[in-house]
Coordinates of C-alpha atoms in Angstrom, one line a residue:
X1 CA 0.0 0.0 0.0
X2 CA 1.3 3.4 -0.9
X3 CA 1.3 6.2 1.7
X4 CA 1.5 9.7 0.3
X5 CA 1.4 12.7 2.6
X6 CA -0.4 15.8 1.5
X7 CA 1.7 19.0 1.2
X8 CA 0.5 20.3 4.6
X9 CA 1.3 17.0 6.2
X10 CA 4.8 17.1 4.7
X11 CA 5.3 20.7 5.9
X12 CA 4.1 19.6 9.4
X13 CA 6.6 16.7 9.4
X14 CA 9.4 19.0 8.5
X15 CA 8.4 21.6 11.1
X16 CA 8.2 19.0 13.9
X17 CA 11.6 17.5 12.7
X18 CA 13.4 20.9 12.8
X19 CA 11.6 21.9 16.0
X20 CA 12.8 18.8 17.9
X21 CA 16.3 19.2 16.5
X22 CA 16.6 22.8 17.7
X23 CA 15.0 21.9 21.1
X24 CA 17.5 19.0 21.6
X25 CA 20.4 21.3 20.7
X26 CA 19.6 23.5 23.7
X27 CA 18.2 21.0 26.1
X28 CA 21.2 18.6 26.3
X29 CA 23.9 21.3 27.2
X30 CA 21.6 23.1 29.6
X31 CA 20.8 19.8 31.5
X32 CA 24.5 19.0 31.6
X33 CA 25.2 22.5 33.1
X34 CA 22.4 21.9 35.6
X35 CA 23.9 18.6 36.6
X36 CA 27.4 20.1 37.2
X37 CA 26.0 23.2 38.9
X38 CA 27.2 25.8 36.3
X39 CA 24.0 27.3 35.0
X40 CA 25.8 30.7 35.2
X41 CA 27.2 29.6 31.8
X42 CA 23.7 29.0 30.3
X43 CA 24.0 32.0 27.9
X44 CA 27.1 30.7 26.1
X45 CA 25.6 27.2 25.7
X46 CA 22.3 28.7 24.4
X47 CA 24.0 30.9 21.8
X48 CA 26.1 28.0 20.6
X49 CA 22.9 26.0 20.3
X50 CA 21.4 28.7 18.0
X51 CA 23.5 27.0 15.3
X52 CA 20.6 24.6 14.9
X53 CA 18.3 27.4 13.9
X54 CA 20.0 27.6 10.5
X55 CA 19.8 25.4 7.4
X56 CA 16.1 24.9 7.5
X57 CA 14.6 23.0 4.5
X58 CA 17.9 22.9 2.7
X59 CA 19.5 19.9 0.9
X60 CA 22.4 18.7 3.0
X61 CA 25.2 19.7 0.7
X62 CA 23.9 23.3 0.9
X63 CA 22.9 23.0 4.6
X64 CA 26.5 22.1 5.3
X65 CA 27.6 25.6 4.2
X66 CA 24.7 27.5 5.8
X67 CA 25.1 25.8 9.2
X68 CA 28.9 26.1 9.1
X69 CA 29.0 29.8 8.3
X70 CA 26.3 30.6 10.8
X71 CA 28.2 28.7 13.5
X72 CA 31.4 30.7 12.7
X73 CA 29.4 34.0 12.9
X74 CA 27.8 33.1 16.2
X75 CA 31.1 32.0 17.7
X76 CA 32.9 35.1 16.5
X77 CA 30.1 37.2 18.1
X78 CA 30.4 35.3 21.4
X79 CA 34.2 35.6 21.4
X80 CA 34.0 39.3 20.8
X81 CA 31.4 39.6 23.6
X82 CA 33.7 37.7 26.0
X83 CA 36.6 40.0 25.0
X84 CA 34.5 43.1 25.9
X85 CA 33.6 41.6 29.2
X86 CA 37.2 40.7 30.1
X87 CA 38.2 44.3 29.4
X88 CA 35.5 45.6 31.8
X89 CA 32.8 46.4 29.2
X90 CA 34.2 49.7 27.9
X91 CA 31.4 51.6 26.3
X92 CA 33.4 52.7 23.2
X93 CA 34.6 49.2 22.4
X94 CA 31.1 47.7 22.8
X95 CA 29.7 50.4 20.5
X96 CA 32.4 49.9 17.8
X97 CA 32.0 46.1 17.9
X98 CA 28.2 46.4 17.9
X99 CA 28.2 48.4 14.7
X100 CA 30.8 46.1 13.2
X101 CA 28.7 43.0 14.0
X102 CA 25.4 44.4 12.9
X103 CA 26.8 45.7 9.6
X104 CA 29.0 42.7 8.7
X105 CA 26.2 40.4 9.9
X106 CA 23.8 42.1 7.5
X107 CA 26.1 41.6 4.5
X108 CA 27.0 38.1 5.8
X109 CA 23.4 36.9 6.1
X110 CA 22.5 38.4 2.8
X111 CA 25.5 37.0 0.9
X112 CA 24.9 33.5 2.2
X113 CA 21.1 33.8 2.0
X114 CA 20.8 32.6 5.6
X115 CA 17.4 32.0 7.3
X116 CA 16.8 33.8 9.7
X117 CA 18.0 36.6 7.4
X118 CA 18.8 39.2 10.0
X119 CA 21.9 39.6 12.2
X120 CA 19.6 39.4 15.3
X121 CA 21.2 36.4 17.0
X122 CA 24.8 37.7 16.2
X123 CA 24.0 41.0 17.9
X124 CA 22.2 39.3 20.8
X125 CA 25.2 36.9 21.4
X126 CA 27.7 39.8 21.4
X127 CA 25.8 42.0 23.8
X128 CA 24.7 39.4 26.4
X129 CA 28.2 37.9 26.6
X130 CA 29.7 41.4 26.9
X131 CA 27.3 42.1 29.9
X132 CA 28.4 39.0 31.9
X133 CA 31.4 39.8 34.1
X134 CA 34.2 37.5 33.0
X135 CA 37.8 37.2 34.4
X136 CA 40.7 37.0 32.0
X137 CA 42.5 33.8 31.4
X138 CA 41.2 30.2 31.5
X139 CA 37.7 31.2 32.6
X140 CA 37.2 33.3 29.5
X141 CA 38.7 30.7 27.1
X142 CA 36.5 28.1 28.9
X143 CA 33.3 30.0 28.1
X144 CA 34.3 30.4 24.4
X145 CA 35.2 26.7 24.4
X146 CA 31.8 25.7 25.8
X147 CA 30.0 27.8 23.1
X148 CA 32.1 26.1 20.5
X149 CA 31.4 22.6 21.8
X150 CA 27.7 23.2 21.9
X151 CA 27.8 24.7 18.4
X152 CA 29.6 21.6 17.2
X153 CA 26.9 19.4 18.9
X154 CA 24.1 21.5 17.2
X155 CA 25.9 21.3 13.9
X156 CA 25.9 17.5 14.2
X157 CA 22.2 17.4 15.1
X158 CA 21.4 19.7 12.2
X159 CA 23.2 17.5 9.7
X160 CA 22.1 14.2 11.3
X161 CA 18.8 14.2 9.3
X162 CA 20.9 13.1 6.3
X163 CA 21.0 9.6 7.6
X164 CA 17.2 9.6 8.4
X165 CA 16.3 10.9 5.0
X166 CA 18.6 8.4 3.3
X167 CA 17.0 5.5 5.1
X168 CA 13.6 6.9 4.4
X169 CA 14.4 7.4 0.8
X170 CA 15.5 3.8 0.4
X171 CA 12.3 2.7 2.1
X172 CA 10.2 5.0 0.0
X173 CA 11.8 3.6 -3.2
X174 CA 10.7 0.1 -2.2
X175 CA 7.2 1.0 -1.0
X176 CA 6.3 4.1 -3.0
X177 CA 5.8 6.1 0.2
X178 CA 6.6 9.7 0.7
X179 CA 7.8 9.8 4.3
X180 CA 9.4 13.2 4.6
X181 CA 9.0 16.5 2.9
X182 CA 11.5 17.2 0.2
X183 CA 14.1 19.9 0.9
X184 CA 13.4 22.6 -1.6
X185 CA 15.2 25.7 -0.2
X186 CA 18.4 26.2 -2.3
X187 CA 20.4 29.2 -1.1
X188 CA 23.3 30.4 -3.1
X189 CA 26.2 32.7 -2.5
X190 CA 25.4 36.2 -3.6
X191 CA 28.6 38.0 -4.5
X192 CA 26.8 41.2 -5.5
X193 CA 25.9 42.4 -2.0
X194 CA 28.6 45.0 -1.8
X195 CA 27.3 46.6 -5.0
X196 CA 23.6 46.5 -3.9
X197 CA 22.4 49.9 -2.5
X198 CA 19.5 48.1 -0.8
X199 CA 21.8 46.1 1.3
X200 CA 23.8 49.1 2.2
X201 CA 20.6 50.9 3.2
X202 CA 19.6 48.0 5.5
X203 CA 23.1 47.9 7.0
X204 CA 23.0 51.7 7.6
X205 CA 19.5 51.4 9.2
X206 CA 20.8 48.8 11.6
X207 CA 24.0 50.7 12.5
X208 CA 22.2 54.0 13.1
X209 CA 19.3 52.2 15.0
X210 CA 21.5 50.3 17.4
X211 CA 23.5 53.3 18.3
X212 CA 20.4 55.5 18.9
X213 CA 18.6 52.8 20.9
X214 CA 21.5 51.8 23.0
X215 CA 22.4 55.4 23.7
X216 CA 18.9 56.4 24.7
X217 CA 18.5 53.3 26.9
X218 CA 21.7 54.3 28.8
X219 CA 20.6 58.0 29.1
X220 CA 17.2 56.9 30.5
X221 CA 19.0 54.5 33.0
X222 CA 17.2 51.4 31.7
X223 CA 18.5 48.0 32.8
X224 CA 20.6 46.2 30.1
X225 CA 20.5 48.5 27.1
X226 CA 21.0 45.5 24.8
X227 CA 17.3 44.8 24.8
X228 CA 16.5 48.1 23.1
X229 CA 19.2 47.3 20.6
X230 CA 17.9 43.8 19.9
X231 CA 14.4 45.2 19.5
X232 CA 15.6 47.6 16.7
X233 CA 17.3 44.7 14.8
X234 CA 14.2 42.6 15.2
X235 CA 11.9 45.3 13.8
X236 CA 14.0 46.3 10.8
X237 CA 13.3 44.1 7.8
X238 CA 16.0 42.0 6.2
X239 CA 18.0 43.4 3.3
X240 CA 16.0 43.5 0.0
X241 CA 12.7 42.8 1.8
X242 CA 9.8 45.3 1.6
X243 CA 9.9 48.0 4.3
X244 CA 6.4 47.2 5.5
X245 CA 5.0 48.9 8.5
X246 CA 2.6 46.0 9.1
X247 CA 5.5 43.5 9.3
X248 CA 7.3 45.8 11.7
X249 CA 4.1 46.0 13.8
X250 CA 3.9 42.2 13.9
X251 CA 7.4 42.0 15.2
X252 CA 6.7 44.7 17.8
X253 CA 3.6 42.9 19.0
X254 CA 5.4 39.6 19.0
X255 CA 8.2 41.0 21.1
X256 CA 5.9 42.6 23.6
X257 CA 3.7 39.5 23.8
X258 CA 6.8 37.5 24.4
X259 CA 7.7 39.7 27.4
X260 CA 4.2 39.1 28.8
X261 CA 4.6 35.3 28.4
X262 CA 7.9 35.5 30.2
X263 CA 6.4 37.4 33.0
X264 CA 3.6 34.8 33.5
X265 CA 6.2 32.0 33.4
X266 CA 8.8 33.5 35.7
X267 CA 6.5 35.4 38.2
X268 CA 6.5 32.5 40.7
X269 CA 10.3 32.0 40.6
X270 CA 10.2 28.5 39.2
X271 CA 13.1 26.1 39.9
X272 CA 15.9 25.9 37.3
X273 CA 14.6 22.7 35.8
X274 CA 11.3 24.4 34.9
X275 CA 13.1 27.4 33.4
X276 CA 15.2 25.0 31.2
X277 CA 11.9 23.3 30.1
X278 CA 10.5 26.7 29.2
X279 CA 13.7 27.5 27.1
X280 CA 13.5 24.1 25.3
X281 CA 9.7 24.5 24.5
X282 CA 10.3 28.1 23.3
X283 CA 13.2 26.9 21.1
X284 CA 11.0 24.2 19.6
X285 CA 8.1 26.6 18.6
X286 CA 10.5 29.4 17.6
X287 CA 12.1 27.1 15.1
X288 CA 8.8 25.9 13.8
X289 CA 7.6 29.4 13.2
X290 CA 10.7 31.4 12.3
X291 CA 10.6 30.5 8.6
X292 CA 6.8 31.2 8.3
X293 CA 6.1 34.3 10.4
X294 CA 8.8 36.1 12.3
X295 CA 6.4 38.1 14.4
X296 CA 4.8 34.9 15.7
X297 CA 8.2 33.4 16.3
X298 CA 9.1 36.3 18.6
X299 CA 6.4 35.2 20.9
X300 CA 8.7 32.4 21.8
X301 CA 12.2 33.9 21.0
X302 CA 11.6 36.7 23.6
X303 CA 10.6 34.5 26.6
X304 CA 13.4 32.2 25.7
X305 CA 15.9 35.0 25.8
X306 CA 14.5 36.3 29.1
X307 CA 14.6 32.8 30.6
X308 CA 18.3 32.5 29.6
X309 CA 19.1 35.8 31.2
X310 CA 17.2 34.7 34.3
X311 CA 19.3 31.5 34.5
X312 CA 22.6 33.3 34.0
X313 CA 22.0 36.1 36.4
X314 CA 18.7 36.1 38.3
X315 CA 17.1 39.5 38.9
X316 CA 13.9 40.7 40.4
X317 CA 11.1 39.9 38.0
X318 CA 9.3 43.2 38.3
X319 CA 12.4 45.2 37.4
X320 CA 13.3 42.8 34.6
X321 CA 9.9 42.9 32.9
X322 CA 9.5 46.7 33.3
X323 CA 12.9 47.3 31.8
X324 CA 12.3 44.9 28.9
X325 CA 8.9 46.4 28.1
X326 CA 10.3 50.0 28.1
X327 CA 13.3 48.9 26.1
X328 CA 11.2 47.0 23.6
X329 CA 8.9 50.0 23.1
X330 CA 11.9 52.3 22.7
X331 CA 13.7 50.1 20.2
X332 CA 10.5 49.4 18.3
X333 CA 9.7 53.1 18.0
X334 CA 13.2 53.8 16.6
X335 CA 12.9 50.8 14.3
X336 CA 9.5 52.1 12.9
X337 CA 11.0 55.5 12.3
X338 CA 13.9 54.0 10.4
X339 CA 11.5 51.8 8.4
X340 CA 9.6 54.9 7.3
X341 CA 12.8 56.7 6.5
X342 CA 14.0 53.8 4.4
X343 CA 10.7 53.7 2.5
X344 CA 11.1 57.3 1.6
X345 CA 14.7 56.8 0.5
X346 CA 13.7 53.7 -1.6
X347 CA 11.0 55.7 -3.4
X348 CA 13.0 58.8 -3.9
X349 CA 16.1 56.9 -5.2
X350 CA 14.1 54.3 -7.1
X351 CA 15.4 51.4 -5.0
X352 CA 12.0 49.9 -4.4
X353 CA 11.9 48.6 -8.0

């Protein structure tokens, strides 16, 4: 008897597959850290595990490239963040590296056609790692090494589906069954990004936005200014995408909704194991949604990020949530302003065509 899955069923099978893969990439290292009593290192493990978010729906010969370059970019961002932390988090150095990461990350993600297509996770890794006090020497190298080990584990998980699909393909050839969705996304390497004014416009938007958002967050005395910065990067569309206000509003609502979800989860100060479970569940649903609707994915990315921060350095929930809401609104407002400005520039310079 032949079993043929409908397109929706095939899509669902792929989403569940990648969701479980991404969840396992973060669950295993966090449980190991819990067992050895080093949850203060949760941020480095989580950012390394973000490697599993890349390569979605790509044939494995192409996925090999996407996942590898994403892992390198994440590890470079983590290492730069650790460097800033070791040096005492000097503001000028953090600002210079932030602009470098967001600009290079924009060109990098566009050139390799990564999905997610924004430098959000690179910026997030840089700023969070920079904000965690880190002594020089073996401790700093150990944190970078942990991130690298988890990234390697996530890389293996992401590529492991090749064996599953090969076995399923052999079985399908014998039975006529279609067991798994075919991998249709075929990213290339775009060597024209440095000549594309639209990519430069997006890079400039991000650079200006992160500096304004971070500066205002510091002036207003808000908690960790990085959340305002991350909100700007989340709101600004990827390079060459339409500068749509509706899409930006979806991302704003997703981020604010994610803060509310985090507040509901963390308000009763749950034990570490419950917080890890929340991170794993959020990673699962974030990966299922990130390729379809980024605003909806932020409903899970945001509480995951807050839960990681809570594990690494617990803080009073009221202060944490209040700061995050204010910083999200600040970053989102700046992002919307830059989206409107970019739309005007596109129309006046003929870039929209």
